[in-house]
Short mmCIF file of C-alpha atoms and ligand atoms in Angstrom, two decimals:
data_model
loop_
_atom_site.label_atom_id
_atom_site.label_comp_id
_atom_site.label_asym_id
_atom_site.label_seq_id
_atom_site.Cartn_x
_atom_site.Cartn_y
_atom_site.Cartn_z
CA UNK M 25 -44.41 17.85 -40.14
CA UNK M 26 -45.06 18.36 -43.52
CA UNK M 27 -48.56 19.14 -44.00
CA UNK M 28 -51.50 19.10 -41.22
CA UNK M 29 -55.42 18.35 -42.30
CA UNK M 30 -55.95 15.76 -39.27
CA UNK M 31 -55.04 14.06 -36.09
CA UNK M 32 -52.21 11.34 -37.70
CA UNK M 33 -50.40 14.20 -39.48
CA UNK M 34 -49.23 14.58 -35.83
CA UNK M 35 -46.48 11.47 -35.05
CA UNK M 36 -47.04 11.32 -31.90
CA UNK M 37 -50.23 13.14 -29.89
CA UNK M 38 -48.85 13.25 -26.58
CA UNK M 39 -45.73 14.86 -27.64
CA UNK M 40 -48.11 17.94 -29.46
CA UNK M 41 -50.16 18.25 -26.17
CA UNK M 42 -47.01 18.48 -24.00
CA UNK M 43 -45.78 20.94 -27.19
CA UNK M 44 -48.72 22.91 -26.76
CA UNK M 45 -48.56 23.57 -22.60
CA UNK M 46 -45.03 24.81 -23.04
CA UNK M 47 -45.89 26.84 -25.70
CA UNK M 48 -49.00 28.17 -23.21
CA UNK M 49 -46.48 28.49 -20.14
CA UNK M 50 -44.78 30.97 -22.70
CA UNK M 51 -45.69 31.57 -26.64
CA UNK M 52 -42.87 33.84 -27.42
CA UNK M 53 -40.00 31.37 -26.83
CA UNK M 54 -39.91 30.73 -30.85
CA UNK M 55 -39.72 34.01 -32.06
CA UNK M 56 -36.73 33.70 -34.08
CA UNK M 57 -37.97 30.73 -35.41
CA UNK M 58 -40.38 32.31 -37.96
CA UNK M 59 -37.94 34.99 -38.30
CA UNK M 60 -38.55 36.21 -42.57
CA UNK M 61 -41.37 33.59 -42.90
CA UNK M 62 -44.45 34.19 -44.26
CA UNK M 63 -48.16 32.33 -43.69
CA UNK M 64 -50.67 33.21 -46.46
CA UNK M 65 -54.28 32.43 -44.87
CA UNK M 66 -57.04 31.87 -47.76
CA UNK M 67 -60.65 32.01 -46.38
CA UNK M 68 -63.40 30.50 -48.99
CA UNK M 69 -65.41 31.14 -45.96
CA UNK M 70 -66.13 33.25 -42.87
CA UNK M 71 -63.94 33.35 -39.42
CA UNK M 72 -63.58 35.17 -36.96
CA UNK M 73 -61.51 33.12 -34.17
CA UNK M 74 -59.43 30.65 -37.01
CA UNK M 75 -58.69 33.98 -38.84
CA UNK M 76 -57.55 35.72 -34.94
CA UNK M 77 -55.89 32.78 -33.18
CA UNK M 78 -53.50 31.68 -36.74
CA UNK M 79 -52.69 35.16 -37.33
CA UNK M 80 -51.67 35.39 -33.31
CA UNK M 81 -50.22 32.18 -32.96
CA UNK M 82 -47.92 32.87 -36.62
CA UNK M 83 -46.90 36.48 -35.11
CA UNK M 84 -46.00 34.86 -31.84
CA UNK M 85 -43.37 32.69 -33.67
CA UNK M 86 -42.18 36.04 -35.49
CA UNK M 87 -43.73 35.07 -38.78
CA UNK M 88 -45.75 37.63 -40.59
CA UNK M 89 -48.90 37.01 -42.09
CA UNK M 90 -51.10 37.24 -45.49
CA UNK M 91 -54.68 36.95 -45.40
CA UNK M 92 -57.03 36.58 -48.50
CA UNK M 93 -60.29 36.29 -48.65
CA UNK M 94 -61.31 35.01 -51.60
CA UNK M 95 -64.71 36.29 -51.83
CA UNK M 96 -63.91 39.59 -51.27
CA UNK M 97 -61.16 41.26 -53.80
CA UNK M 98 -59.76 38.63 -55.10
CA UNK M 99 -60.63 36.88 -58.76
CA UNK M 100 -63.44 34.34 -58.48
CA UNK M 101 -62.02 31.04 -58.72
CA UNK M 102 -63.07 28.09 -61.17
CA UNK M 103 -62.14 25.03 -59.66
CA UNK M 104 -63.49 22.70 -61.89
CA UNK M 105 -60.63 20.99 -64.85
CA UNK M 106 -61.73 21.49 -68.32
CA UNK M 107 -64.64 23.73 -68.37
CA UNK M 108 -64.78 26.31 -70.91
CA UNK M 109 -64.41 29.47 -68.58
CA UNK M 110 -66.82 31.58 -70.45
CA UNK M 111 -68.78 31.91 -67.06
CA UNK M 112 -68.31 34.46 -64.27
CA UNK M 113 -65.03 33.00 -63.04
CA UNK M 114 -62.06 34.71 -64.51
CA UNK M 115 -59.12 32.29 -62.73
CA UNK M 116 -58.63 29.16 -62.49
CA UNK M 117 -57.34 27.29 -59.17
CA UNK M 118 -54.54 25.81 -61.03
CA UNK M 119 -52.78 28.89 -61.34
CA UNK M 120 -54.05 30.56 -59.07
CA UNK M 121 -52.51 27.81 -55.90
CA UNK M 122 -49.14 27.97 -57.66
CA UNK M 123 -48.52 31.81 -58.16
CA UNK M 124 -49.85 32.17 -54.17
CA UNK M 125 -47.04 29.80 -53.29
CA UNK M 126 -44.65 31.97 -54.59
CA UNK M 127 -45.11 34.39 -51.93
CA UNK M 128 -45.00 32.57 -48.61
CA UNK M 129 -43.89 29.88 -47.08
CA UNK M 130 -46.94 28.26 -45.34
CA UNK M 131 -50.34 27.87 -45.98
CA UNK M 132 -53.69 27.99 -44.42
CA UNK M 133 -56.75 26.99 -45.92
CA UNK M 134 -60.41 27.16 -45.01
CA UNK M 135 -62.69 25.80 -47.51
CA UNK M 136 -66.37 24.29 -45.91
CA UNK M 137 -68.07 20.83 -47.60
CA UNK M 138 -70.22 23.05 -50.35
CA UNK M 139 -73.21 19.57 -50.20
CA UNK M 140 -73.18 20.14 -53.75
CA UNK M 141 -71.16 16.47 -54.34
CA UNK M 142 -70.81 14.12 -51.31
CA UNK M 143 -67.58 12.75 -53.54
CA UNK M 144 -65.57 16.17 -53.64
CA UNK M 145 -66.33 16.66 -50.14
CA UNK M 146 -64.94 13.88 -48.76
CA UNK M 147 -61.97 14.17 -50.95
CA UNK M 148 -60.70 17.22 -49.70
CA UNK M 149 -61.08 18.69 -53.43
CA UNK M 150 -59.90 22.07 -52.36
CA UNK M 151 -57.38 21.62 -49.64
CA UNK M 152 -55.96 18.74 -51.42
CA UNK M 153 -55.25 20.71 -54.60
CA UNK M 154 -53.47 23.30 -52.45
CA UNK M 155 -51.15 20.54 -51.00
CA UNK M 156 -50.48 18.75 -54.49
CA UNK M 157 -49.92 22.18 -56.39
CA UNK M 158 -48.75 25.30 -53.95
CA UNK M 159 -45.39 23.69 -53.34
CA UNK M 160 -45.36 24.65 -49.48
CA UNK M 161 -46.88 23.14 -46.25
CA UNK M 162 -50.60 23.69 -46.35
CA UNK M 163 -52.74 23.45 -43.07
CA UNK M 164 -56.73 23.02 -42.76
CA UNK M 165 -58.35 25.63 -41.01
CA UNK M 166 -61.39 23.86 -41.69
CA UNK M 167 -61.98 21.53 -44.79
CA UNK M 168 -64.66 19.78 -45.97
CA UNK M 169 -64.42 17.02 -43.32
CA UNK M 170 -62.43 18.05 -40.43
CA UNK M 171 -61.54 21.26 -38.38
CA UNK M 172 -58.19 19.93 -36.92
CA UNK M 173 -57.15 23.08 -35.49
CA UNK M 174 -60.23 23.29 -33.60
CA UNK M 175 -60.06 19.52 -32.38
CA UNK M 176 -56.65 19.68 -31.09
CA UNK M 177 -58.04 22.91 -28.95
CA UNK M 178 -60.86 20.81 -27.66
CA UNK M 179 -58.12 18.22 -26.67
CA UNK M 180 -56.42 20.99 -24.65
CA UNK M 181 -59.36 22.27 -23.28
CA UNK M 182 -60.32 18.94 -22.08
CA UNK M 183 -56.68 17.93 -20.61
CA UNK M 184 -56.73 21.48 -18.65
CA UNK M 185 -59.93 20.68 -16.52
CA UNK M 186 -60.76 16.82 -16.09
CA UNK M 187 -61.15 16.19 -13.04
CA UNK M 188 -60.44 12.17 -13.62
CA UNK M 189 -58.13 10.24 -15.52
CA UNK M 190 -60.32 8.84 -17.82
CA UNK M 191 -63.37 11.91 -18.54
CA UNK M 192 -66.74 10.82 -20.24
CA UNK M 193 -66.91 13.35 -23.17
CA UNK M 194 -70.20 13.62 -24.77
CA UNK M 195 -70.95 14.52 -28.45
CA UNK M 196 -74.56 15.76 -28.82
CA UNK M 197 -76.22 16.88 -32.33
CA UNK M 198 -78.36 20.14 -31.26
CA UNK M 199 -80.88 21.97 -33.91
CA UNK M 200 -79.82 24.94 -35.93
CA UNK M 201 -81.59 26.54 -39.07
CA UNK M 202 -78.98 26.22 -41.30
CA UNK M 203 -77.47 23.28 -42.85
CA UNK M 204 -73.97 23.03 -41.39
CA UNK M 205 -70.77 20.64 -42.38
CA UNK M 206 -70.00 17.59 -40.53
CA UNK M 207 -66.70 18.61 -40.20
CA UNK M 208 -66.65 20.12 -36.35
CA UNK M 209 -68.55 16.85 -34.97
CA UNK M 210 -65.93 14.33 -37.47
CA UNK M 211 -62.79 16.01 -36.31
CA UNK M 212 -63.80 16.48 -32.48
CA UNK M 213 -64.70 12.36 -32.85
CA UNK M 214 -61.63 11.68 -34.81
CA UNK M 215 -59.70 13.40 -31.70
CA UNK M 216 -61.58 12.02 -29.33
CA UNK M 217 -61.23 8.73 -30.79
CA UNK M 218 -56.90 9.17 -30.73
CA UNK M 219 -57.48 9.66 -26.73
CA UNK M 220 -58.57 7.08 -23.77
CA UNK M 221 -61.35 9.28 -23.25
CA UNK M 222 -64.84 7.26 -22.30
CA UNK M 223 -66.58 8.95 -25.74
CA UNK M 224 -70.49 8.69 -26.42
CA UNK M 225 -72.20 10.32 -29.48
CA UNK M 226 -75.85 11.11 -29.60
CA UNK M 227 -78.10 12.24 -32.18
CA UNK M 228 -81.44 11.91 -33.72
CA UNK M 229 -82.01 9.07 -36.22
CA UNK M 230 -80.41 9.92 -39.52
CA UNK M 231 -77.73 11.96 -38.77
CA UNK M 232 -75.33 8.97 -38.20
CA UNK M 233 -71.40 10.54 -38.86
CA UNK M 234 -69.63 8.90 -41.45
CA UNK M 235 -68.58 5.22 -39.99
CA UNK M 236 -64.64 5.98 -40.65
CA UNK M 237 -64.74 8.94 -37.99
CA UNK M 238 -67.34 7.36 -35.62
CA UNK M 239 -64.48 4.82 -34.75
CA UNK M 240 -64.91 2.67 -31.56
CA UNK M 241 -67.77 6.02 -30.55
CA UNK M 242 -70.61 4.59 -28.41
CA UNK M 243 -73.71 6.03 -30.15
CA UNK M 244 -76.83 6.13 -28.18
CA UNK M 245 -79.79 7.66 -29.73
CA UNK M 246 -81.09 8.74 -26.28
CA UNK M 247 -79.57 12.33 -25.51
CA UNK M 248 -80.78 12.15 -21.84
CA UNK M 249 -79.45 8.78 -21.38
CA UNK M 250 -75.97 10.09 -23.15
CA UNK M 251 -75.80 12.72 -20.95
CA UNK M 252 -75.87 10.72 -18.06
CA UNK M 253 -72.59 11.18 -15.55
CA UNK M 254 -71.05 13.04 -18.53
CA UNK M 255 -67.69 15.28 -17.64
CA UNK M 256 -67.61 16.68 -20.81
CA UNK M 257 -70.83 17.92 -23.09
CA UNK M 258 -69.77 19.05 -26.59
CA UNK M 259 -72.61 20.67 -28.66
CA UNK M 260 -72.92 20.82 -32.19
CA UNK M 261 -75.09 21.49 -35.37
CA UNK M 262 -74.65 19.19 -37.92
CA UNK M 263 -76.41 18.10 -41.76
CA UNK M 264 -77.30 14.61 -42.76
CA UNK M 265 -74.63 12.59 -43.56
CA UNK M 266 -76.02 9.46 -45.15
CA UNK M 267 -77.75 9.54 -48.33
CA UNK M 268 -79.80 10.07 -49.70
CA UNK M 269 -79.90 13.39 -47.46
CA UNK M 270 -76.26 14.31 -47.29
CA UNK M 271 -76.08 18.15 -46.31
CA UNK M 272 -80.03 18.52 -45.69
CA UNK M 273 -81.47 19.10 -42.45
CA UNK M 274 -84.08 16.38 -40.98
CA UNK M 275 -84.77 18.15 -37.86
CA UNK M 276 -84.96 21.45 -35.74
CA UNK M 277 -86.31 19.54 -32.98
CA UNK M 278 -85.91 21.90 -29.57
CA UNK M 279 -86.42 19.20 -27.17
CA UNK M 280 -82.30 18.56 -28.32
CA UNK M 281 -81.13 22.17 -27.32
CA UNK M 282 -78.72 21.90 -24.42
CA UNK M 283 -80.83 23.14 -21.54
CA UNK M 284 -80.04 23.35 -17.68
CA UNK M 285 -82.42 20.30 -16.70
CA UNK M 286 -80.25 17.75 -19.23
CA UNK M 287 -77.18 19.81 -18.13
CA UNK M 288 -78.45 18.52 -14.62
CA UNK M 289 -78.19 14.87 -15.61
CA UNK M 290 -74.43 14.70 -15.92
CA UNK M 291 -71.69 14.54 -13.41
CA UNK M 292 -71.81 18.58 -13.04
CA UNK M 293 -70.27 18.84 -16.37
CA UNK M 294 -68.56 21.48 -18.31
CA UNK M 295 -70.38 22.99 -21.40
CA UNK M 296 -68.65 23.27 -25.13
CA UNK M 297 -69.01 24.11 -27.76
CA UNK M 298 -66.34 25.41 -30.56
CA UNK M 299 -68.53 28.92 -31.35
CA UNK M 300 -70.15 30.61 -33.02
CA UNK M 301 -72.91 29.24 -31.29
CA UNK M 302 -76.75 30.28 -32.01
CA UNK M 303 -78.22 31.12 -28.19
CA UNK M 304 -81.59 29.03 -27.50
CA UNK M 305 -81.10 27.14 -30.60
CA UNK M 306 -77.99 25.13 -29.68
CA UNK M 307 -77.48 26.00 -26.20
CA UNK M 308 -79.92 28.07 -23.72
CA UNK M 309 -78.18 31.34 -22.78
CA UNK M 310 -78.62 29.90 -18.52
CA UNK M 311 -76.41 26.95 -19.86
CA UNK M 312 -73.48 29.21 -22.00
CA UNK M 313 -73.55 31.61 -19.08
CA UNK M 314 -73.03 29.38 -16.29
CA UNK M 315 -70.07 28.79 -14.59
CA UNK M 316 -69.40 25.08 -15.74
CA UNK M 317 -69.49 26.80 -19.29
CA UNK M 318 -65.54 26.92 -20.92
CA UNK M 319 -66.14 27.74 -24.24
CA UNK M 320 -63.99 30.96 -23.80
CA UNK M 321 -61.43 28.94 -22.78
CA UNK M 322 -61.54 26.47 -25.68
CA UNK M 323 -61.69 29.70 -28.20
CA UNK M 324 -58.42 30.77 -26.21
CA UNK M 325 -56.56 27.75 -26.98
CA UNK M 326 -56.75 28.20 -30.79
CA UNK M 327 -54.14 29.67 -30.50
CA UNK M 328 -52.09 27.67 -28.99
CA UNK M 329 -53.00 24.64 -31.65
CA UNK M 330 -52.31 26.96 -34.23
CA UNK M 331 -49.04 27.81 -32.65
CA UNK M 332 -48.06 24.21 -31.85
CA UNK M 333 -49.35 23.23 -35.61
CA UNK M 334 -46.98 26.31 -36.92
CA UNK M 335 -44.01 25.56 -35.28
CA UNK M 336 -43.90 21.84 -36.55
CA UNK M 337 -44.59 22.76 -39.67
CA UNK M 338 -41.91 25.53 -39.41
CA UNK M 339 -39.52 22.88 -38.27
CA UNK M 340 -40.46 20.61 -41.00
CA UNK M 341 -39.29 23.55 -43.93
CA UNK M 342 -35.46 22.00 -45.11
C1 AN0 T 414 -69.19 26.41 -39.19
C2 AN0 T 414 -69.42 24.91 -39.12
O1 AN0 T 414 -70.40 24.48 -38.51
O2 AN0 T 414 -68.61 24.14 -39.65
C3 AN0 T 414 -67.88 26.79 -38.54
C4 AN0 T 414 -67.69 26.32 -37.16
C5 AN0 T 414 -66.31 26.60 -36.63
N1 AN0 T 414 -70.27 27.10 -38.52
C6 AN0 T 414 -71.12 27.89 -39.14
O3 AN0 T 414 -71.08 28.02 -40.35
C7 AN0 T 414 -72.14 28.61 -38.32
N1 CP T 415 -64.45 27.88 -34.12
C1 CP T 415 -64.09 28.50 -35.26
O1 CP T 415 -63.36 27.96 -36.10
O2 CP T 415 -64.58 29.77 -35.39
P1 CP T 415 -64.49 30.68 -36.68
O3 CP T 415 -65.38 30.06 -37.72
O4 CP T 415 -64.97 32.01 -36.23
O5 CP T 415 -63.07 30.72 -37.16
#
């Protein structure tokens, strides 16, 4: 594999999930593989389990690791082709992506949707500059649209404890205070979507997902009805979509918080959600603590994505 923002960079998605429970039966059977590599990790934004489970999963294959935070220490970065840089800013992306590919081998990148334009969002500005100029693999650990890393997790998670064949896995908007990125809720459906899983979305009215991650998705606008025999309830904040309210926030309607009585409706099904996770906003702390709640689980597994997603890219260096 050369490079790994989403689900198709994967050939073949059964093969990664059988990848990824061998790796889990035992994670240090690569080691020599990233024997003298390096992985660089740039964060435009806060982590705490992306930042844990990639480091993990890279020093379980023997690699060793680079982290930069690029708010803190380093140069601020312009990203923005020919602007007079006479601002607060003083680098420029297009030197800075080349010089940091000089010193490692593989690259991870997480860089949020900013809702400043809908365009550059959805183009992967950031991480797509990384790919076209760094000269090494580069792999989202979160973009503007997606958070594969945390998808293929989910997947994981959800292969580990259906209890059928064929699980109903429920996507359900929740309120928040703070305007967050469609990314979680697009990858999780793009995932979902790969899978023969029975997959409902629901939401309030206007914060549709973009149509091209929706897929085949039965949306119903009901949360109640959604939730209805469900195996599976994922949680998750997201903005507005659709203009012309991409990135703002149309509701912090409570009635939507995952509580016990809607967790009640389903077919005794487990809670997730991919953290960090506002108590009695998104979920009510009953819910998160219950048994039937796996979210530490799903955290776990990041890092056997990452590890999966490292190895094939490791594989893919000539
Ligand atoms: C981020 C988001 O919603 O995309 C990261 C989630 C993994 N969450 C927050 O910023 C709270
Ligand atoms: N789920 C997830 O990606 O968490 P962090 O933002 O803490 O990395």
């Amino acid at each position: 594999m050369q490079h790994f923002t989403n689900v198709n960079d994967l050939s073949n998605l059964q093969q990664a999930l059988q990848q990824a429970f061998e790796i889990k039966k035992d994670r240090f059977q690569f080691t020599e593989l990233g024997r003298n590599k390096t992985l660089l990790m740039i964060f435009f934004n806060s982590s705490l389990r992306t930042r844990l489970s990639t480091q993990k999963a890279a020093m379980n294959l023997g690699m060793n690791t680079m982290i930069l935070d690029v708010n803190q220490g380093a140069w601020k970065l312009e990203t923005e082709r020919g602007v007079v840089m006479d601002g607060d800013k003083p680098e420029h992306l297009l030197e800075a992506i080349p010089v940091m590919g000089c010193y490692c081998d593989v690259i991870g990148v997480r860089s949020f949707a900013q809702f400043i334009s809908k365009e550059d969002d959805y183009n992967e500005k950031i991480i797509n500059q990384f790919i076209k100029y760094s000269g090494k693999p580069v792999f989202s650990m979160e973009g503007a649209t997606r958070h594969p890393l945390q998808s293929f997790a989910d997947l994981i998670t959800i292969e580990e404890y259906k209890k059928v064949e064929r699980p109903k896995v429920v996507l359900t908007w929740a309120p928040h205070p703070r305007a967050l990125p469609q990314a979680v809720p697009n990858s999780f459906a793009e995932w979902m979507n790969a899978t023969d899983y029975d997959f409902v979305i629901t939401h309030p009215k206007g914060y549709e997902l973009d149509a091209q991650f929706v897929g085949n998705a039965k949306v119903e606008y009901d949360q109640e009805k959604a939730f209805e025999g469900a195996d599976f309830i994922y949680a998750k904040n997201w903005a507005a979509f659709a203009d012309p309210h991409y990135g703002e926030i149309l509701s912090t309607d409570r009635n939507w918080t995952v509580d016990s009585k809607k967790m009640a409706l389903t077919n005794n099904a487990y809670f997730m959600h991919c953290l960090p996770v506002r108590r009695n906003m998104i979920v009510t702390d009953e819910v998160i603590e219950s048994p039937q709640s796996i979210v530490i689980a799903e955290a776990a597994n990041r890092e056997i994505s990452a590890q999966t997603v490292l190895k094939m890219l490791l594989e893919g260096i000539k």
